[in-house]
Amino acid sequence: MNKLKKSITVRFFSIEAENSFFTEFVSNYQANQSNDNRTRIISIRNKKHLVKASDYIQQSKLNVYPVTVVRERNTWQTKATSDGKISSIAINQGIIGDPYFFSIVPELKIVIGFTSGPSVSLKSVGTSLLEQFSNNRSSKVKLELIPKEKEFSKLTEINDYSSLHFKIGTSSLSDVSENAPQLIRDLSSAPYLESNMQLALDFAIDEKEDTGLSKENVIEIVNYLSNHDDCTLLKVKGKNEDGSVVHLDFGNAFFNYKTEITTRHKYIDENVAQEILEAALTSFKSLE
C-alpha cells in the first residue's frame, strides 16, 4: 500500500465557563478512568458520538487530558464492491464517522484539537465534549478561537461595514452544520455550485439599502470562516466611530499549528494524533 500524506491543522480554543467547571472536569474525568469501559456512545443533535478518554499525561508541568471523539457521519450509507454488490454497512454496535482528537488543559483554560473531517465542526464537537464532563448542564460552556493578532478585536469596533470578501472551497459546503450562519447555509444549498472549485464572493454592504447582512451577521460569518481550512481569503472593510476607514484581514488571525504526516492508513492513529497535539502545545507555550 502506498503511503499517503495528510495535512494537519491544530486549532486552539479558550474555554469560557464558571470556575467550578474546571475542578468538576478533572474529578469527572478521573471518575471516568476508574470505570472498566472508558468509552461511551452518546447522541448529540441526532448524531452518535463515541467518546474515549485516555489516561492524563504531564507536559511542561501541566496536566493534559486527551480525548478522542468519533462523530457519526450520515453520508456513509452503503458498501459497494467491484462485483456490483451493494449492501448496508455492518457496524456491529459501533459507528462509522470522522475522528476528532483533543487535549484539554484546565490550568490554561484551553482545549486544542484537530480532525480529518469537516474542520468547521471542531468547535461544536469540542463544546459538546466538555459539556459531558460538567455537573451543571444548565451552565453553558463556550469555546472561542484564540486570536494571535490584537486587531481581531477591532472587528466589533467597526460601526459601518462596507464590504466582506472571502474565498472558500465548495467541497467544504457539502456538510454544513445547522448552527452555521444563514449565508453559509444558503450557499451550501445553491443548485449551481460544482464540487472541488474555489468560490470567491465579494459583498458590498449597505444597511440602509438592506443587503441582508447586518453587523451581527458579518461578525458571525467572520467567526465561522476563520475556523475553516478551506477559507483561503477573508477580508472586511468598514469605518470606525470616528469615521476612519479600517481594513481587516482575517485569513490568518488565530493561533494554529500546521504539520504533515505520512501514513499507510486512511485514518490517523491515536498515538500519532497524541504526538501531534503534544507538539502543538509545545509550540503554543513557546509563544507565550
Short mmCIF file of C-alpha atoms in Angstrom, two decimals:
data_model
loop_
_atom_site.label_atom_id
_atom_site.label_comp_id
_atom_site.label_asym_id
_atom_site.label_seq_id
_atom_site.Cartn_x
_atom_site.Cartn_y
_atom_site.Cartn_z
CA MET A 1 0.00 0.00 0.00
CA ASN A 2 1.34 3.42 -0.95
CA LYS A 3 1.98 5.96 1.75
CA LEU A 4 -0.42 8.87 1.99
CA LYS A 5 0.38 12.43 3.02
CA LYS A 6 -2.07 14.15 5.32
CA SER A 7 -2.00 17.83 6.20
CA ILE A 8 -2.99 18.59 9.79
CA THR A 9 -4.13 21.89 11.30
CA VAL A 10 -4.47 22.01 15.09
CA ARG A 11 -6.79 24.69 16.48
CA PHE A 12 -6.52 26.43 19.87
CA PHE A 13 -9.63 27.39 21.83
CA SER A 14 -10.08 29.23 25.10
CA ILE A 15 -12.66 27.71 27.45
CA GLU A 16 -15.24 30.13 28.82
CA ALA A 17 -17.04 28.58 31.80
CA GLU A 18 -17.67 29.02 35.50
CA ASN A 19 -14.56 28.48 37.62
CA SER A 20 -16.15 25.43 39.23
CA PHE A 21 -16.27 23.74 35.81
CA PHE A 22 -12.52 23.14 35.71
CA THR A 23 -12.47 21.40 39.09
CA GLU A 24 -15.53 19.38 38.12
CA PHE A 25 -13.94 18.46 34.80
CA VAL A 26 -10.86 16.94 36.47
CA SER A 27 -12.87 14.98 39.06
CA ASN A 28 -15.35 13.69 36.45
CA TYR A 29 -12.51 12.75 34.11
CA GLN A 30 -10.79 10.81 36.89
CA ALA A 31 -14.06 9.08 37.78
CA ASN A 32 -14.41 8.05 34.15
CA GLN A 33 -10.92 6.47 34.28
CA SER A 34 -11.96 4.24 37.18
CA ASN A 35 -14.61 2.56 35.03
CA ASP A 36 -13.79 -0.67 33.22
CA ASN A 37 -15.10 0.79 29.98
CA ARG A 38 -13.57 4.22 29.36
CA THR A 39 -15.61 4.80 26.23
CA ARG A 40 -19.26 5.61 25.72
CA ILE A 41 -21.57 6.37 22.84
CA ILE A 42 -23.85 9.38 23.24
CA SER A 43 -26.27 11.17 20.92
CA ILE A 44 -25.83 14.89 20.28
CA ARG A 45 -28.15 16.64 17.83
CA ASN A 46 -29.33 13.32 16.36
CA LYS A 47 -25.78 12.11 15.67
CA LYS A 48 -23.98 9.43 17.63
CA HIS A 49 -20.61 10.29 19.18
CA LEU A 50 -18.14 7.81 20.61
CA VAL A 51 -16.16 9.48 23.41
CA LYS A 52 -12.91 7.88 24.58
CA ALA A 53 -10.96 9.44 27.46
CA SER A 54 -7.36 8.22 27.81
CA ASP A 55 -5.03 8.48 30.82
CA TYR A 56 -3.92 12.03 31.51
CA ILE A 57 -0.31 12.95 30.76
CA GLN A 58 2.06 15.63 32.05
CA GLN A 59 3.69 18.08 29.69
CA SER A 60 5.69 21.13 30.76
CA LYS A 61 4.43 20.56 34.33
CA LEU A 62 0.84 20.77 33.06
CA ASN A 63 -1.78 18.04 33.35
CA VAL A 64 -3.15 17.32 29.88
CA TYR A 65 -6.32 15.26 29.34
CA PRO A 66 -6.54 13.54 25.92
CA VAL A 67 -9.95 12.68 24.47
CA THR A 68 -10.80 11.10 21.14
CA VAL A 69 -14.27 11.55 19.64
CA VAL A 70 -15.70 9.77 16.60
CA ARG A 71 -18.71 11.61 15.19
CA GLU A 72 -21.20 9.65 13.14
CA ARG A 73 -21.34 10.65 9.51
CA ASN A 74 -24.73 10.06 7.94
CA THR A 75 -23.35 10.05 4.40
CA TRP A 76 -21.94 6.56 4.98
CA GLN A 77 -24.97 4.51 3.92
CA THR A 78 -23.92 1.63 1.68
CA LYS A 79 -20.98 -0.54 0.72
CA ALA A 80 -20.35 -1.31 -2.97
CA THR A 81 -17.86 -3.93 -4.23
CA SER A 82 -16.31 -4.49 -7.66
CA ASP A 83 -18.69 -7.39 -8.43
CA GLY A 84 -21.62 -4.95 -8.34
CA LYS A 85 -22.93 -5.99 -4.94
CA ILE A 86 -24.44 -3.14 -2.92
CA SER A 87 -25.19 -3.75 0.73
CA SER A 88 -25.56 -1.95 4.05
CA ILE A 89 -22.53 -1.36 6.28
CA ALA A 90 -22.39 -3.73 9.24
CA ILE A 91 -21.12 -1.64 12.17
CA ASN A 92 -21.54 -4.18 14.98
CA GLN A 93 -22.80 -1.73 17.57
CA GLY A 94 -20.12 0.79 16.64
CA ILE A 95 -20.32 3.86 14.45
CA ILE A 96 -18.68 4.99 11.24
CA GLY A 97 -17.64 8.61 11.04
CA ASP A 98 -14.95 11.26 11.44
CA PRO A 99 -12.33 11.23 14.23
CA TYR A 100 -11.67 14.28 16.43
CA PHE A 101 -8.61 14.45 18.68
CA PHE A 102 -8.50 16.82 21.66
CA SER A 103 -6.22 17.75 24.54
CA ILE A 104 -7.81 19.66 27.41
CA VAL A 105 -5.52 21.75 29.64
CA PRO A 106 -7.59 23.02 32.62
CA GLU A 107 -4.70 25.01 34.13
CA LEU A 108 -4.50 27.15 30.98
CA LYS A 109 -8.27 27.00 30.39
CA ILE A 110 -7.71 25.89 26.80
CA VAL A 111 -8.53 22.94 24.57
CA ILE A 112 -6.58 22.10 21.43
CA GLY A 113 -7.72 19.72 18.73
CA PHE A 114 -7.92 18.68 15.11
CA THR A 115 -9.97 16.47 12.84
CA SER A 116 -9.69 14.81 9.46
CA GLY A 117 -13.40 15.54 9.00
CA PRO A 118 -15.06 18.92 8.37
CA SER A 119 -12.92 21.46 10.25
CA VAL A 120 -15.82 23.80 10.94
CA SER A 121 -17.40 21.19 13.23
CA LEU A 122 -14.34 21.07 15.52
CA LYS A 123 -15.66 23.83 17.80
CA SER A 124 -19.15 22.35 18.18
CA VAL A 125 -17.84 18.82 18.84
CA GLY A 126 -15.33 20.19 21.36
CA THR A 127 -18.06 22.14 23.16
CA SER A 128 -20.34 19.11 23.35
CA LEU A 129 -17.43 17.03 24.63
CA LEU A 130 -16.67 19.40 27.51
CA GLU A 131 -20.33 19.51 28.48
CA GLN A 132 -20.19 15.74 29.11
CA PHE A 133 -17.76 16.36 31.98
CA SER A 134 -19.80 19.15 33.59
CA ASN A 135 -22.05 18.62 36.61
CA ASN A 136 -24.24 21.60 35.79
CA ARG A 137 -25.69 21.11 32.29
CA SER A 138 -27.65 24.36 32.59
CA SER A 139 -24.37 26.30 32.79
CA LYS A 140 -23.08 26.85 29.28
CA VAL A 141 -19.53 26.08 28.20
CA LYS A 142 -18.19 28.19 25.33
CA LEU A 143 -15.14 27.74 23.15
CA GLU A 144 -13.56 30.66 21.35
CA LEU A 145 -10.65 30.61 18.94
CA ILE A 146 -7.58 32.27 20.42
CA PRO A 147 -6.60 35.28 18.27
CA LYS A 148 -2.92 35.88 17.64
CA GLU A 149 -3.46 39.41 16.34
CA LYS A 150 -4.76 42.13 18.60
CA GLU A 151 -6.51 43.78 15.68
CA PHE A 152 -9.09 40.98 15.63
CA SER A 153 -10.82 42.82 18.47
CA LYS A 154 -11.29 45.75 16.07
CA LEU A 155 -13.93 43.72 14.24
CA THR A 156 -16.53 44.66 16.86
CA GLU A 157 -15.40 48.28 16.84
CA ILE A 158 -16.46 48.85 13.23
CA ASN A 159 -19.72 50.78 13.15
CA ASP A 160 -20.24 50.93 9.41
CA TYR A 161 -19.33 47.84 7.37
CA SER A 162 -18.87 48.45 3.65
CA SER A 163 -17.62 45.12 2.27
CA LEU A 164 -16.97 41.46 3.05
CA HIS A 165 -14.71 39.44 0.77
CA PHE A 166 -13.91 35.73 1.13
CA LYS A 167 -12.85 32.70 -0.90
CA ILE A 168 -13.81 29.14 0.07
CA GLY A 169 -13.71 25.66 -1.46
CA THR A 170 -17.16 24.43 -2.49
CA SER A 171 -16.42 20.87 -1.34
CA SER A 172 -16.47 22.11 2.26
CA LEU A 173 -20.03 23.37 1.80
CA SER A 174 -21.41 19.85 1.39
CA ASP A 175 -21.57 19.18 5.15
CA VAL A 176 -22.67 22.41 6.81
CA SER A 177 -23.94 22.32 10.39
CA GLU A 178 -27.33 23.68 11.42
CA ASN A 179 -25.73 26.42 13.53
CA ALA A 180 -23.77 27.82 10.58
CA PRO A 181 -24.57 31.42 9.52
CA GLN A 182 -27.58 31.73 7.23
CA LEU A 183 -25.41 32.95 4.34
CA ILE A 184 -23.26 29.80 4.50
CA ARG A 185 -26.34 27.56 4.67
CA ASP A 186 -27.79 29.34 1.64
CA LEU A 187 -24.56 28.78 -0.29
CA SER A 188 -24.48 25.09 0.64
CA SER A 189 -27.96 24.58 -0.83
CA ALA A 190 -27.31 26.54 -4.04
CA PRO A 191 -28.01 24.25 -7.04
CA TYR A 192 -25.41 25.77 -9.36
CA LEU A 193 -22.31 25.01 -7.28
CA GLU A 194 -19.87 22.43 -8.61
CA SER A 195 -17.66 20.36 -6.33
CA ASN A 196 -13.91 20.95 -5.95
CA MET A 197 -13.96 24.56 -7.09
CA GLN A 198 -12.98 27.83 -5.39
CA LEU A 199 -15.85 30.19 -4.70
CA ALA A 200 -14.89 33.87 -4.39
CA LEU A 201 -17.55 36.25 -3.07
CA ASP A 202 -17.46 40.00 -2.57
CA PHE A 203 -20.37 41.60 -0.72
CA ALA A 204 -20.95 45.34 -0.74
CA ILE A 205 -22.77 46.14 2.48
CA ASP A 206 -25.18 49.00 2.88
CA GLU A 207 -27.53 48.55 5.84
CA LYS A 208 -29.67 51.45 4.62
CA GLU A 209 -30.47 49.50 1.45
CA ASP A 210 -30.98 46.26 3.40
CA THR A 211 -28.46 43.96 1.71
CA GLY A 212 -29.35 41.27 4.21
CA LEU A 213 -26.07 41.49 6.14
CA SER A 214 -26.12 43.27 9.48
CA LYS A 215 -23.15 43.98 11.75
CA GLU A 216 -24.05 40.87 13.76
CA ASN A 217 -24.20 38.82 10.53
CA VAL A 218 -20.73 39.94 9.48
CA ILE A 219 -19.20 39.09 12.87
CA GLU A 220 -20.91 35.69 12.82
CA ILE A 221 -19.65 34.93 9.29
CA VAL A 222 -16.08 36.01 10.07
CA ASN A 223 -16.00 33.90 13.24
CA TYR A 224 -17.28 30.91 11.26
CA LEU A 225 -14.99 31.22 8.24
CA SER A 226 -11.89 31.98 10.33
CA ASN A 227 -12.18 28.44 11.70
CA HIS A 228 -12.27 26.92 8.23
CA ASP A 229 -9.21 25.47 6.50
CA ASP A 230 -10.82 25.86 3.08
CA CYS A 231 -11.29 29.61 3.56
CA THR A 232 -8.15 31.00 1.92
CA LEU A 233 -9.16 34.68 1.87
CA LEU A 234 -11.21 36.65 4.39
CA LYS A 235 -11.26 40.45 4.46
CA VAL A 236 -13.55 43.08 5.95
CA LYS A 237 -13.71 46.81 5.23
CA GLY A 238 -15.58 49.49 7.14
CA LYS A 239 -15.39 52.62 9.24
CA ASN A 240 -14.98 53.01 12.98
CA GLU A 241 -16.80 55.52 15.18
CA ASP A 242 -14.53 58.44 14.23
CA GLY A 243 -15.07 57.79 10.51
CA SER A 244 -11.64 56.32 9.77
CA VAL A 245 -11.54 53.55 7.15
CA VAL A 246 -10.48 50.17 8.58
CA HIS A 247 -9.19 47.21 6.51
CA LEU A 248 -9.03 43.91 8.39
CA ASP A 249 -7.56 40.66 7.08
CA PHE A 250 -8.58 37.53 8.99
CA GLY A 251 -7.06 34.94 6.70
CA ASN A 252 -4.58 34.01 9.42
CA ALA A 253 -5.90 35.66 12.55
CA PHE A 254 -5.88 32.78 15.05
CA PHE A 255 -3.30 30.54 16.65
CA ASN A 256 -2.88 27.26 14.84
CA TYR A 257 -0.26 24.58 14.38
CA LYS A 258 0.25 23.06 10.95
CA THR A 259 2.12 19.86 10.17
CA GLU A 260 2.09 16.98 7.72
CA ILE A 261 2.28 13.25 8.33
CA THR A 262 2.92 10.26 6.09
CA THR A 263 0.89 7.14 6.76
CA ARG A 264 -0.17 3.90 5.11
CA HIS A 265 -3.63 4.20 6.65
CA LYS A 266 -6.61 6.28 5.57
CA TYR A 267 -7.17 7.24 9.19
CA ILE A 268 -4.93 8.85 11.80
CA ASP A 269 -3.66 6.59 14.56
CA GLU A 270 -4.37 7.78 18.14
CA ASN A 271 -0.69 7.59 19.10
CA VAL A 272 0.26 9.73 16.11
CA ALA A 273 -2.54 12.16 16.98
CA GLN A 274 -1.22 12.46 20.54
CA GLU A 275 2.28 13.26 19.27
CA ILE A 276 0.83 16.00 17.04
CA LEU A 277 -1.12 17.52 19.93
CA GLU A 278 1.94 17.45 22.20
CA ALA A 279 3.99 19.24 19.54
CA ALA A 280 1.18 21.78 19.09
CA LEU A 281 1.03 22.53 22.82
CA THR A 282 4.83 22.94 22.93
CA SER A 283 4.59 25.39 20.02
CA PHE A 284 1.82 27.34 21.76
CA LYS A 285 3.74 27.54 25.04
CA SER A 286 6.82 28.86 23.25
CA LEU A 287 4.81 31.86 22.01
CA GLU A 288 3.64 32.95 25.45
#
